[in-house]
Amino acid sequence: MFYKTISMVFLFGLFSANAQQNDSITKIDTTSHNLKFNYKQLIIPGVLIGYGVIGIGNDQLLSFNHQIKSEVTEDIDEKITIDDFSQYAPAVSVYALNAFGVKGKNNMRDRSVIFVTSYAIMATTILGLKSIVHEERPDGSSNNSFPSGHTATAFAGAEFLWQEYKDKSIWYGIAGYAVATGTGLFRIYNNRHWLTDVAAGAGIGILSTKLAYWMNPYITRKLFKSSSESNSTSMIMPFYNGQQYGLGFVKVF
């Protein structure tokens, strides 16, 4: 059962990347390239979030969660903590690719504003839901299982990577979504989250980055009314990895 679930979630993760290839792009009053709102872009994150929310009180989905847990605890003895690092890989890849000369869709300033906005939306949503739902983790360690923060972080980064580099090659986005899907699967593998937690986290991550792109023209106009492209900008970036809270400092030159 668990291995069937791995195949299902992995394929869905790749489908998420490919399905978004048709996102419309427009240029709005700034030097950044921003997503044009289209309700169809809400379908994939909406389905994922809906599955997770419905699963909180649906007996059939809860039973499926427990079947997966039984497979994990029965067949898998050694836990692998790679998900603590892989959750950041897609977002870090955006800046790494740029550092190696592979230019993304947006300049450094606008890309960083989008990144900070996305993670602020994602972290606020995740923390809010965890404090409201109080779902027990599969391993019984705490009551903040829903939704998965690691998965949300990974999928927010995967969507970020997809939007910045899909015009260069769709394989950048597919690779990002594959890593994000793997992060979610390792959260289940390590008995830290239910499938419904992971699905909801994935949807929240994707939607957070989409919202950040839609909001970017307005945020940029407010933040940089009289700033030139060459001016340096400093920003504070919140982060949450499922266990720890913190702030990161970002300076754009």
PDB file of N, CA and C in Angstrom, residues 20-28 30 32-38 41-42 105-106 114 159-160 162-164 166-167 177 206-218:
ATOM      1  N   GLN A  20       1.181  23.105 -15.244  1.00  0.00           N
ATOM      2  CA  GLN A  20       1.291  24.542 -15.096  1.00  0.00           C
ATOM      3  C   GLN A  20       2.088  25.186 -16.222  1.00  0.00           C
ATOM      4  N   GLN A  21       2.449  24.444 -17.222  1.00  0.00           N
ATOM      5  CA  GLN A  21       3.212  24.993 -18.337  1.00  0.00           C
ATOM      6  C   GLN A  21       2.404  26.023 -19.106  1.00  0.00           C
ATOM      7  N   ASN A  22       1.078  25.961 -18.997  1.00  0.00           N
ATOM      8  CA  ASN A  22       0.215  26.861 -19.736  1.00  0.00           C
ATOM      9  C   ASN A  22      -0.091  28.144 -18.984  1.00  0.00           C
ATOM     10  N   ASP A  23       0.549  28.364 -17.819  1.00  0.00           N
ATOM     11  CA  ASP A  23       0.327  29.602 -17.079  1.00  0.00           C
ATOM     12  C   ASP A  23       0.636  30.789 -17.988  1.00  0.00           C
ATOM     13  N   SER A  24      -0.230  31.779 -17.962  1.00  0.00           N
ATOM     14  CA  SER A  24      -0.031  32.973 -18.787  1.00  0.00           C
ATOM     15  C   SER A  24       0.931  33.916 -18.096  1.00  0.00           C
ATOM     16  N   ILE A  25       1.773  34.585 -18.876  1.00  0.00           N
ATOM     17  CA  ILE A  25       2.754  35.517 -18.346  1.00  0.00           C
ATOM     18  C   ILE A  25       2.490  36.891 -18.937  1.00  0.00           C
ATOM     19  N   THR A  26       2.592  37.906 -18.100  1.00  0.00           N
ATOM     20  CA  THR A  26       2.414  39.262 -18.591  1.00  0.00           C
ATOM     21  C   THR A  26       3.412  40.167 -17.900  1.00  0.00           C
ATOM     22  N   LYS A  27       3.598  41.354 -18.400  1.00  0.00           N
ATOM     23  CA  LYS A  27       4.519  42.310 -17.806  1.00  0.00           C
ATOM     24  C   LYS A  27       3.711  43.513 -17.342  1.00  0.00           C
ATOM     25  N   ILE A  28       3.794  43.850 -16.059  1.00  0.00           N
ATOM     26  CA  ILE A  28       2.908  44.848 -15.502  1.00  0.00           C
ATOM     27  C   ILE A  28       3.704  45.943 -14.803  1.00  0.00           C
ATOM     28  N   THR A  30       6.410  47.020 -14.133  1.00  0.00           N
ATOM     29  CA  THR A  30       7.697  46.862 -13.468  1.00  0.00           C
ATOM     30  C   THR A  30       8.588  46.066 -14.394  1.00  0.00           C
ATOM     31  N   SER A  32       9.603  43.173 -13.663  1.00  0.00           N
ATOM     32  CA  SER A  32       9.382  41.761 -13.397  1.00  0.00           C
ATOM     33  C   SER A  32       8.327  41.197 -14.322  1.00  0.00           C
ATOM     34  N   HIS A  33       8.365  39.889 -14.525  1.00  0.00           N
ATOM     35  CA  HIS A  33       7.376  39.170 -15.298  1.00  0.00           C
ATOM     36  C   HIS A  33       6.463  38.477 -14.301  1.00  0.00           C
ATOM     37  N   ASN A  34       5.180  38.776 -14.370  1.00  0.00           N
ATOM     38  CA  ASN A  34       4.265  38.300 -13.351  1.00  0.00           C
ATOM     39  C   ASN A  34       3.168  37.450 -13.954  1.00  0.00           C
ATOM     40  N   LEU A  35       2.676  36.535 -13.151  1.00  0.00           N
ATOM     41  CA  LEU A  35       1.579  35.688 -13.593  1.00  0.00           C
ATOM     42  C   LEU A  35       0.314  36.500 -13.767  1.00  0.00           C
ATOM     43  N   LYS A  36      -0.393  36.248 -14.847  1.00  0.00           N
ATOM     44  CA  LYS A  36      -1.716  36.819 -15.030  1.00  0.00           C
ATOM     45  C   LYS A  36      -2.713  35.876 -14.377  1.00  0.00           C
ATOM     46  N   PHE A  37      -3.599  36.443 -13.560  1.00  0.00           N
ATOM     47  CA  PHE A  37      -4.526  35.588 -12.830  1.00  0.00           C
ATOM     48  C   PHE A  37      -5.411  34.795 -13.784  1.00  0.00           C
ATOM     49  N   ASN A  38      -5.540  33.510 -13.501  1.00  0.00           N
ATOM     50  CA  ASN A  38      -6.418  32.621 -14.244  1.00  0.00           C
ATOM     51  C   ASN A  38      -6.940  31.595 -13.246  1.00  0.00           C
ATOM     52  N   GLN A  41      -5.518  28.108 -12.645  1.00  0.00           N
ATOM     53  CA  GLN A  41      -4.291  27.899 -11.889  1.00  0.00           C
ATOM     54  C   GLN A  41      -4.576  27.510 -10.437  1.00  0.00           C
ATOM     55  N   LEU A  42      -5.819  27.670 -10.013  1.00  0.00           N
ATOM     56  CA  LEU A  42      -6.202  27.320  -8.643  1.00  0.00           C
ATOM     57  C   LEU A  42      -6.621  25.861  -8.506  1.00  0.00           C
ATOM     58  N   LYS A 105      13.473  34.359 -15.063  1.00  0.00           N
ATOM     59  CA  LYS A 105      12.520  35.280 -15.667  1.00  0.00           C
ATOM     60  C   LYS A 105      12.641  36.686 -15.098  1.00  0.00           C
ATOM     61  N   ASN A 106      12.855  36.776 -13.783  1.00  0.00           N
ATOM     62  CA  ASN A 106      12.896  38.076 -13.118  1.00  0.00           C
ATOM     63  C   ASN A 106      14.303  38.442 -12.676  1.00  0.00           C
ATOM     64  N   ILE A 114       9.381  38.343  -4.525  1.00  0.00           N
ATOM     65  CA  ILE A 114       8.440  37.235  -4.725  1.00  0.00           C
ATOM     66  C   ILE A 114       8.728  36.114  -3.735  1.00  0.00           C
ATOM     67  N   GLU A 159       7.426  25.636  -7.084  1.00  0.00           N
ATOM     68  CA  GLU A 159       6.651  26.537  -7.947  1.00  0.00           C
ATOM     69  C   GLU A 159       7.467  27.768  -8.311  1.00  0.00           C
ATOM     70  N   PHE A 160       8.269  28.255  -7.363  1.00  0.00           N
ATOM     71  CA  PHE A 160       9.175  29.382  -7.599  1.00  0.00           C
ATOM     72  C   PHE A 160      10.180  29.036  -8.696  1.00  0.00           C
ATOM     73  N   TRP A 162       9.845  26.681 -10.942  1.00  0.00           N
ATOM     74  CA  TRP A 162       9.086  26.477 -12.183  1.00  0.00           C
ATOM     75  C   TRP A 162       8.801  27.802 -12.889  1.00  0.00           C
ATOM     76  N   GLN A 163       8.314  28.773 -12.137  1.00  0.00           N
ATOM     77  CA  GLN A 163       7.956  30.048 -12.753  1.00  0.00           C
ATOM     78  C   GLN A 163       9.169  30.801 -13.287  1.00  0.00           C
ATOM     79  N   GLU A 164      10.291  30.702 -12.590  1.00  0.00           N
ATOM     80  CA  GLU A 164      11.479  31.437 -13.020  1.00  0.00           C
ATOM     81  C   GLU A 164      12.180  30.804 -14.215  1.00  0.00           C
ATOM     82  N   LYS A 166      10.849  27.927 -16.296  1.00  0.00           N
ATOM     83  CA  LYS A 166      10.117  27.058 -17.217  1.00  0.00           C
ATOM     84  C   LYS A 166      10.306  27.476 -18.678  1.00  0.00           C
ATOM     85  N   ASP A 167      10.590  28.764 -18.923  1.00  0.00           N
ATOM     86  CA  ASP A 167      10.816  29.210 -20.291  1.00  0.00           C
ATOM     87  C   ASP A 167      12.203  28.832 -20.800  1.00  0.00           C
ATOM     88  N   TYR A 177       9.809  19.946  -8.756  1.00  0.00           N
ATOM     89  CA  TYR A 177       8.612  19.278  -8.257  1.00  0.00           C
ATOM     90  C   TYR A 177       8.918  17.839  -7.832  1.00  0.00           C
ATOM     91  N   ILE A 206       2.240  25.633  -3.220  1.00  0.00           N
ATOM     92  CA  ILE A 206       2.041  26.061  -4.606  1.00  0.00           C
ATOM     93  C   ILE A 206       1.243  27.360  -4.660  1.00  0.00           C
ATOM     94  N   LEU A 207       0.141  27.394  -3.909  1.00  0.00           N
ATOM     95  CA  LEU A 207      -0.725  28.574  -3.929  1.00  0.00           C
ATOM     96  C   LEU A 207      -0.022  29.808  -3.381  1.00  0.00           C
ATOM     97  N   SER A 208       0.809  29.637  -2.359  1.00  0.00           N
ATOM     98  CA  SER A 208       1.532  30.770  -1.777  1.00  0.00           C
ATOM     99  C   SER A 208       2.425  31.445  -2.807  1.00  0.00           C
ATOM    100  N   THR A 209       3.119  30.640  -3.602  1.00  0.00           N
ATOM    101  CA  THR A 209       4.001  31.228  -4.616  1.00  0.00           C
ATOM    102  C   THR A 209       3.199  31.868  -5.739  1.00  0.00           C
ATOM    103  N   LYS A 210       2.109  31.259  -6.141  1.00  0.00           N
ATOM    104  CA  LYS A 210       1.252  31.875  -7.160  1.00  0.00           C
ATOM    105  C   LYS A 210       0.727  33.223  -6.674  1.00  0.00           C
ATOM    106  N   LEU A 211       0.281  33.265  -5.423  1.00  0.00           N
ATOM    107  CA  LEU A 211      -0.194  34.529  -4.859  1.00  0.00           C
ATOM    108  C   LEU A 211       0.913  35.574  -4.852  1.00  0.00           C
ATOM    109  N   ALA A 212       2.126  35.151  -4.536  1.00  0.00           N
ATOM    110  CA  ALA A 212       3.259  36.080  -4.500  1.00  0.00           C
ATOM    111  C   ALA A 212       3.513  36.692  -5.873  1.00  0.00           C
ATOM    112  N   TYR A 213       3.410  35.890  -6.934  1.00  0.00           N
ATOM    113  CA  TYR A 213       3.589  36.417  -8.287  1.00  0.00           C
ATOM    114  C   TYR A 213       2.460  37.370  -8.657  1.00  0.00           C
ATOM    115  N   TRP A 214       1.236  37.032  -8.306  1.00  0.00           N
ATOM    116  CA  TRP A 214       0.101  37.909  -8.613  1.00  0.00           C
ATOM    117  C   TRP A 214       0.202  39.231  -7.854  1.00  0.00           C
ATOM    118  N   MET A 215       0.705  39.182  -6.628  1.00  0.00           N
ATOM    119  CA  MET A 215       0.799  40.376  -5.794  1.00  0.00           C
ATOM    120  C   MET A 215       2.028  41.221  -6.092  1.00  0.00           C
ATOM    121  N   ASN A 216       3.016  40.660  -6.748  1.00  0.00           N
ATOM    122  CA  ASN A 216       4.305  41.322  -6.902  1.00  0.00           C
ATOM    123  C   ASN A 216       4.248  42.708  -7.557  1.00  0.00           C
ATOM    124  N   PRO A 217       3.454  42.925  -8.610  1.00  0.00           N
ATOM    125  CA  PRO A 217       3.438  44.273  -9.205  1.00  0.00           C
ATOM    126  C   PRO A 217       3.039  45.349  -8.201  1.00  0.00           C
ATOM    127  N   TYR A 218       2.078  45.055  -7.359  1.00  0.00           N
ATOM    128  CA  TYR A 218       1.589  46.030  -6.386  1.00  0.00           C
ATOM    129  C   TYR A 218       2.576  46.205  -5.236  1.00  0.00           C
TER     130      TYR A 218
END
